[in-house]
Amino acid sequence: MKIRVQKFGGTSVATPELRARVVHHIRKALAEDYQVVVVVSAMGRKGEPYATDTLLGLSEAYSQSLGSREKDLLMSCGEIISATTLSSILSHHEIKNTVLTGGQAGIITNNQHANAQIITINPKRVQTELEHGRVVIVTGFQGQTTDGEVTTLGRGGSDTSATALGVALNADCVDIFTDVEGIMTADPRIVEDAAPLATVTYTEMCNLAFQGAKVIHPRAVEIAMQTNVPIRVRSTLSDDLGTLVTNLGETDRLAGEVKDLPIIGITQMPNVTQIKIPVRQGHFDSQLLVFKAMAEHGISVDFINVNPSEIAYTVNDHAAEQAKQILLDLNLEPELLPNCAKVSTVGAGIAGVPGVMAKITEALTEEDIQILQSADSHTTIWVLVKGEDMIKAVRALHQKFDLHQLSYHI
Ligand code: ADP
Ligand code: ASP
Ligand code: MG
């Protein structure tokens, strides 16, 4: 039998009405003769009773004293509440089911608490339950070390549980049900006329996700890409199929009529600090000193521009003070600009298409937005702007590339 993995995000399981929609989608897949694995997130968002952030809030006053192992145990409760609640509803509707924790579902991780990486999946128990005709509900976001310790996979990690199970079970598709119609040309909370895309490639999706589109966790896409399991990002509220994320379409799209519209989305990442360090003539070793020191202190650097007279890069705002102190201790003279934002223009069709950067600068100049730094790859052009300009920049770029009327919308 064919296997379908269906993942329901926090907002999709938050109310009885939404949980009725979840039952509808499970029923539909069963009626189409699929064996169904359901992955659930903790119910609701920050402030709601059983959301992950709310659980974390319980120990907020003592968070420094809570061990990383215990914190993972606390965070894993939300998904257990969600999964068992869904189990009772399915049983009420006479749909045979069972609940498995991440560990019971065979998701084995390393011991990096709060951001554990999946090492392997042993799907035997899930397969046995499916063969007994049960819907298998797996608590998302969780794994287990080889020593039996509960781990979590990083915020937003239920997507990763779903695609990893999809790969291990050789599912024909992983459906990520959420509160938007699909992958959109920008975050609909920022751009009112953002439009859902019919297809995006794994590469484009990874770029969108790594650059801030939180609709799906980037690691979930990387895992699916390894064996080409298709992902559909779709709305819990409708039967529309949403956005298909696959390799298919990449070549068609690049060869086709959309060459003059190579961009498929704009994303943003706030809260970064730009660091610029002047290099004194002949002091080439400064480059090595700077990046070695950042690495030794575990500070992740991004947006790196090195030239003979200057070193420029960004760090997260929360690491900025530490980075500054390290550079001062090296007798360097860093200039810091906190609260910047990285705005990314993404599309697999960017490579070799003239005029993309010209359009980006035009859009930003028209809005009086200064580009502090820029960089590009064959699928993305990044610009660094002041944080206060971020939303204006995203909207201006979306408009300039006419993304609301892109020809491959759903
Ligand atoms: P879930 O709880 O279902 O995992 P998330 O909140 O993690 O949902 O992801 C869905 C949200 O992602 C949407 O509500 C939307 O605001 C946001 N989002 C950001 N960028 C995009 C984008 N490019 N396309 C669609 N949604 C996006
Ligand atoms: N509940 C977890 C979180 O809020 C995992 C998820 O939603 O994917 O990060
Ligand atoms: Mg999510």
XYZ file of C-alpha atoms and ligand atoms in Angstrom:
447
model
C 0.000 0.000 0.000
C 1.040 3.566 -0.585
C 2.015 5.648 2.438
C 1.097 9.280 2.962
C 2.598 11.451 5.716
C 0.391 14.340 6.826
C 1.857 16.982 9.146
C -0.428 19.419 10.943
C 1.161 22.568 12.381
C 0.300 24.234 15.676
C -2.418 26.480 14.317
C -4.015 23.546 12.446
C -4.756 21.645 15.660
C -5.612 24.621 17.859
C -9.440 24.441 17.990
C -12.149 21.746 17.779
C -13.220 23.133 14.371
C -9.674 22.868 13.011
C -9.241 19.390 14.465
C -12.403 18.425 12.567
C -10.582 19.542 9.396
C -7.641 17.363 10.409
C -9.978 14.369 10.673
C -11.392 15.265 7.247
C -7.926 15.179 5.630
C -7.031 11.889 7.326
C -10.336 10.327 6.212
C -9.744 11.524 2.666
C -6.310 9.904 2.496
C -7.687 6.645 3.955
C -10.492 6.681 1.388
C -7.833 6.967 -1.313
C -6.287 3.751 0.077
C -3.272 5.286 1.738
C -1.695 4.084 4.937
C -1.540 7.313 6.920
C 1.125 8.657 9.269
C 0.100 11.888 10.980
C 2.708 14.173 12.528
C 1.408 16.860 14.872
C 2.852 19.997 16.449
C 1.911 21.455 19.814
C -1.443 23.258 19.712
C -1.598 26.961 18.954
C 0.925 29.763 19.190
C 2.555 31.718 21.995
C 0.085 32.552 24.758
C -2.238 29.642 24.027
C -2.356 27.026 26.815
C -0.397 24.120 25.312
C 1.854 25.882 22.776
C 5.602 25.248 23.021
C 6.318 28.863 24.008
C 3.697 28.692 26.731
C 5.274 25.543 28.152
C 8.668 27.223 28.084
C 7.102 30.171 29.921
C 6.331 27.872 32.869
C 9.988 27.791 33.799
C 10.930 31.205 32.432
C 11.757 32.685 35.820
C 14.218 29.842 36.451
C 15.248 29.169 32.858
C 18.945 29.505 33.697
C 18.595 26.670 36.209
C 16.690 24.293 33.933
C 19.001 21.645 32.455
C 18.995 21.192 28.670
C 17.764 17.621 29.073
C 14.872 18.736 31.283
C 14.062 21.622 28.938
C 13.658 19.152 26.071
C 11.356 17.036 28.233
C 9.257 20.127 28.972
C 9.098 21.157 25.305
C 8.163 17.658 24.166
C 4.952 17.736 26.263
C 3.110 20.008 23.812
C 3.258 17.507 20.976
C 2.174 14.668 23.301
C -0.918 16.647 24.366
C -1.731 17.402 20.743
C -1.243 13.804 19.544
C -3.300 12.218 22.318
C -6.112 14.743 21.839
C -6.226 13.881 18.149
C -6.159 10.186 19.002
C -9.306 10.533 21.111
C -11.100 12.332 18.287
C -10.103 9.706 15.707
C -11.209 6.910 18.047
C -14.513 8.731 18.567
C -14.933 8.602 14.782
C -14.017 4.903 14.807
C -10.748 5.467 12.992
C -8.242 2.961 14.404
C -5.101 4.745 15.525
C -2.121 4.733 17.827
C 0.180 7.440 19.181
C 3.968 7.125 19.100
C 6.499 9.553 20.539
C 9.419 10.516 18.317
C 11.576 7.886 20.035
C 8.914 5.179 19.730
C 8.596 6.049 16.038
C 12.299 5.230 15.711
C 13.643 8.774 15.269
C 17.188 8.542 16.634
C 19.159 11.759 17.104
C 22.470 12.969 18.462
C 22.489 14.442 21.975
C 22.476 18.109 21.006
C 19.505 19.084 23.141
C 17.109 21.716 21.718
C 18.619 21.375 18.255
C 19.239 17.667 17.784
C 20.099 16.232 14.376
C 18.467 13.030 13.183
C 21.085 10.299 12.796
C 18.810 7.538 11.616
C 15.206 6.392 11.586
C 14.121 2.877 12.341
C 10.547 2.845 11.019
C 9.756 -0.790 11.964
C 7.238 -0.017 14.683
C 5.440 2.537 12.497
C 5.302 0.006 9.664
C 3.883 -2.694 11.957
C 1.163 -0.357 13.220
C 0.293 0.659 9.652
C 0.062 -3.004 8.652
C -2.455 -3.487 11.468
C -4.639 -0.910 9.763
C -4.010 1.911 12.234
C -3.396 5.550 11.553
C -0.078 6.277 13.256
C 0.027 9.631 15.042
C 3.610 10.696 15.717
C 4.493 13.563 18.047
C 6.470 16.008 15.904
C 9.620 17.876 16.928
C 10.992 14.985 19.018
C 13.624 12.343 18.819
C 15.544 10.133 21.176
C 19.252 9.515 21.638
C 20.669 6.006 21.562
C 20.702 6.268 25.397
C 16.953 6.856 25.470
C 17.098 10.591 26.249
C 14.312 12.724 24.756
C 15.578 15.414 22.397
C 13.920 18.132 20.315
C 14.833 19.032 16.763
C 14.959 22.848 16.899
C 12.035 25.269 16.719
C 9.711 24.482 13.851
C 11.133 20.942 13.843
C 7.867 19.035 13.321
C 8.308 19.645 9.593
C 11.615 17.784 9.879
C 9.963 14.867 11.709
C 7.443 14.632 8.877
C 9.833 14.645 5.934
C 12.309 12.358 7.713
C 9.521 9.821 8.296
C 8.412 10.317 4.688
C 11.893 9.407 3.487
C 12.254 6.438 5.877
C 8.840 5.033 4.953
C 9.213 5.736 1.250
C 6.004 7.783 1.311
C 4.654 8.963 -2.013
C 4.243 12.486 -0.629
C 4.516 14.508 2.575
C 1.663 16.962 3.103
C 2.536 19.924 5.343
C -0.815 21.368 6.410
C -0.636 24.914 7.753
C -2.518 28.210 8.050
C -1.695 29.587 4.577
C -2.600 28.330 1.093
C 0.953 27.315 0.267
C 4.401 28.777 -0.267
C 3.804 32.394 -1.116
C 5.822 35.001 -2.956
C 6.395 36.740 0.412
C 5.218 36.407 3.994
C 1.501 37.280 3.719
C 1.784 38.950 7.129
C 4.009 41.559 5.463
C 2.863 41.696 1.845
C -0.889 41.845 1.432
C -0.953 40.700 -2.188
C 1.599 37.880 -1.764
C 0.463 34.998 -3.967
C 0.701 31.227 -3.469
C 2.996 29.395 -5.884
C 1.931 26.208 -7.665
C 5.445 24.720 -7.582
C 8.834 25.570 -6.172
C 12.016 23.549 -6.457
C 13.774 22.092 -3.417
C 16.637 24.520 -3.972
C 14.360 27.532 -4.103
C 12.492 26.341 -1.041
C 15.725 25.825 0.903
C 16.815 29.330 -0.012
C 13.476 30.839 0.986
C 13.460 28.906 4.259
C 17.098 29.585 5.196
C 16.573 33.277 4.449
C 13.619 33.608 6.785
C 10.438 32.129 5.249
C 9.329 30.248 8.340
C 6.542 28.394 6.552
C 8.668 25.231 6.456
C 11.849 24.312 8.301
C 14.869 24.345 5.941
C 16.171 21.023 7.280
C 12.862 19.382 6.409
C 13.397 20.374 2.781
C 17.022 19.220 2.737
C 15.965 15.802 4.008
C 13.165 15.405 1.446
C 15.541 16.478 -1.310
C 17.919 13.595 -0.568
C 15.443 11.041 -1.933
C 13.173 13.353 -3.908
C 10.108 12.824 -1.722
C 7.637 15.457 -2.907
C 6.303 17.897 -0.303
C 3.005 19.718 -0.593
C 2.553 22.798 1.578
C -1.182 23.362 1.830
C -3.999 24.827 3.877
C -5.781 22.781 6.532
C -8.917 24.759 5.750
C -9.229 23.733 2.113
C -8.907 20.720 -0.172
C -6.656 22.597 -2.600
C -3.323 20.923 -3.085
C -1.232 23.999 -2.296
C 2.395 24.277 -3.397
C 4.302 21.266 -4.681
C 7.972 21.268 -3.691
C 9.994 18.956 -5.948
C 12.747 18.890 -8.517
C 10.178 18.748 -11.266
C 9.453 21.966 -13.008
C 12.900 23.458 -12.525
C 14.046 22.753 -16.052
C 10.610 23.445 -17.549
C 10.470 26.717 -15.777
C 13.962 27.803 -16.715
C 13.403 26.925 -20.344
C 9.975 28.465 -20.523
C 8.216 31.742 -20.743
C 9.093 32.937 -17.266
C 12.698 33.815 -18.050
C 11.910 37.493 -17.748
C 10.381 36.821 -14.331
C 13.132 34.809 -12.714
C 12.237 35.687 -9.124
C 9.785 33.594 -7.135
C 9.908 35.179 -3.707
C 11.197 37.788 -1.300
C 12.130 36.957 2.300
C 13.502 38.875 5.229
C 15.639 38.223 8.263
C 15.675 40.931 10.937
C 17.985 41.458 13.945
C 21.444 41.319 12.424
C 24.399 43.600 13.135
C 26.792 44.728 10.444
C 30.450 44.798 11.483
C 33.012 46.698 9.423
C 36.715 46.608 10.207
C 39.198 48.822 8.349
C 42.368 46.947 7.352
C 45.623 48.854 7.652
C 47.801 48.675 4.563
C 49.768 45.462 4.365
C 47.955 43.859 7.346
C 46.549 40.895 5.436
C 46.664 38.716 8.528
C 43.727 40.695 10.030
C 41.338 38.627 7.898
C 42.562 35.386 9.357
C 42.609 36.804 12.897
C 39.020 38.041 12.690
C 37.381 34.913 11.308
C 39.453 32.554 13.456
C 38.463 34.494 16.576
C 34.763 34.438 15.631
C 34.945 30.681 15.028
C 36.770 30.035 18.305
C 34.005 31.842 20.207
C 31.249 30.014 18.329
C 29.934 33.195 16.662
C 28.288 32.494 13.364
C 29.172 35.010 10.631
C 27.241 35.809 7.494
C 27.247 38.202 4.555
C 31.035 38.219 4.374
C 32.775 40.798 2.159
C 36.553 40.925 2.320
C 38.709 43.328 0.327
C 42.239 44.677 0.867
C 41.033 47.735 2.796
C 38.015 46.423 4.709
C 36.438 43.357 6.268
C 32.648 43.442 6.506
C 30.273 40.802 7.818
C 27.161 40.340 9.907
C 26.342 38.534 13.167
C 23.068 38.120 15.039
C 22.250 41.162 17.174
C 22.521 39.077 20.340
C 26.152 38.157 19.533
C 27.200 41.694 18.567
C 28.566 42.911 21.916
C 30.655 39.772 22.361
C 31.997 40.083 18.800
C 32.903 43.740 19.399
C 34.849 42.924 22.557
C 36.764 40.145 20.795
C 37.739 42.509 17.972
C 38.805 45.266 20.385
C 40.950 42.719 22.234
C 42.670 42.046 18.891
C 43.466 45.781 18.666
C 41.152 46.219 15.715
C 38.737 49.110 15.240
C 35.329 47.625 14.477
C 32.350 49.761 13.514
C 29.019 48.158 14.439
C 25.599 48.896 12.979
C 22.985 46.956 14.950
C 19.357 46.209 14.051
C 19.850 45.632 10.341
C 17.869 43.206 8.173
C 18.803 40.895 5.363
C 16.304 40.991 2.506
C 16.614 38.184 -0.036
C 15.356 37.970 -3.579
C 15.118 34.308 -4.539
C 14.637 32.436 -7.811
C 16.325 29.563 -9.615
C 16.071 31.596 -12.815
C 18.317 34.428 -11.605
C 21.531 32.997 -13.014
C 22.656 34.737 -16.159
C 19.571 36.925 -16.445
C 20.672 40.533 -16.925
C 19.050 43.378 -15.042
C 17.967 41.673 -11.811
C 20.306 43.719 -9.607
C 19.378 46.848 -11.558
C 15.727 46.250 -10.721
C 16.538 45.618 -7.059
C 18.486 48.868 -6.744
C 15.785 50.733 -8.645
C 13.066 49.434 -6.298
C 15.046 50.364 -3.195
C 16.263 53.734 -4.459
C 12.700 54.739 -5.317
C 11.874 54.168 -1.645
C 15.008 55.955 -0.384
C 16.369 52.731 1.060
C 20.132 52.497 1.309
C 21.826 49.183 0.510
C 24.452 48.676 3.213
C 25.935 45.554 1.639
C 24.974 43.027 -1.022
C 25.897 39.517 -2.116
C 24.625 36.987 -4.618
C 24.566 33.325 -5.553
C 23.100 31.663 -8.629
C 19.664 31.572 -6.942
C 19.591 34.490 -4.492
C 20.529 38.159 -4.251
C 20.821 39.465 -0.698
C 20.805 43.077 0.398
C 21.442 44.362 3.873
C 19.282 47.317 4.900
C 18.503 49.122 8.136
C 15.902 47.250 10.204
C 13.480 50.159 9.986
C 13.534 49.823 6.156
C 12.933 46.062 6.083
C 9.183 45.913 5.520
C 9.283 48.764 3.004
C 12.088 46.966 1.122
C 10.228 43.634 0.973
C 7.080 45.338 -0.314
C 9.000 47.418 -2.864
C 10.810 44.373 -4.282
C 7.623 42.317 -4.405
C 5.974 45.101 -6.362
C 8.951 45.751 -8.658
C 9.103 42.103 -9.760
C 5.300 41.949 -10.159
C 5.232 38.874 -7.975
C 1.502 39.162 -7.316
C 0.917 38.277 -10.973
C 3.587 35.648 -11.505
C 2.443 33.150 -14.127
C 2.850 30.041 -12.007
C 0.502 30.789 -9.169
C -1.920 28.155 -7.909
P 2.755 25.855 11.421
O 2.287 26.151 12.799
O 1.683 25.280 10.555
O 4.040 25.087 11.368
P 4.221 28.281 10.826
O 3.809 29.472 11.609
O 5.464 27.586 11.204
O 2.992 27.286 10.770
O 4.334 28.663 9.263
C 3.259 29.278 8.611
C 3.481 30.799 8.572
O 4.657 31.069 7.789
C 2.388 31.568 7.876
O 1.362 31.916 8.764
C 3.121 32.778 7.289
O 2.877 33.958 8.019
C 4.606 32.450 7.438
N 5.368 32.660 6.200
C 6.548 33.330 6.118
N 6.979 33.379 4.856
C 6.070 32.729 4.096
C 5.975 32.436 2.711
N 6.901 32.817 1.817
N 4.906 31.713 2.288
C 3.956 31.302 3.164
N 3.985 31.570 4.486
C 5.031 32.273 4.964
N 6.072 22.970 18.555
C 7.408 23.195 18.048
C 7.708 24.683 17.944
O 6.866 25.498 18.283
C 7.662 22.470 16.753
C 6.833 22.916 15.565
O 5.862 23.666 15.725
O 7.171 22.500 14.447
O 8.790 25.041 17.556
Mg 6.084 25.597 11.453
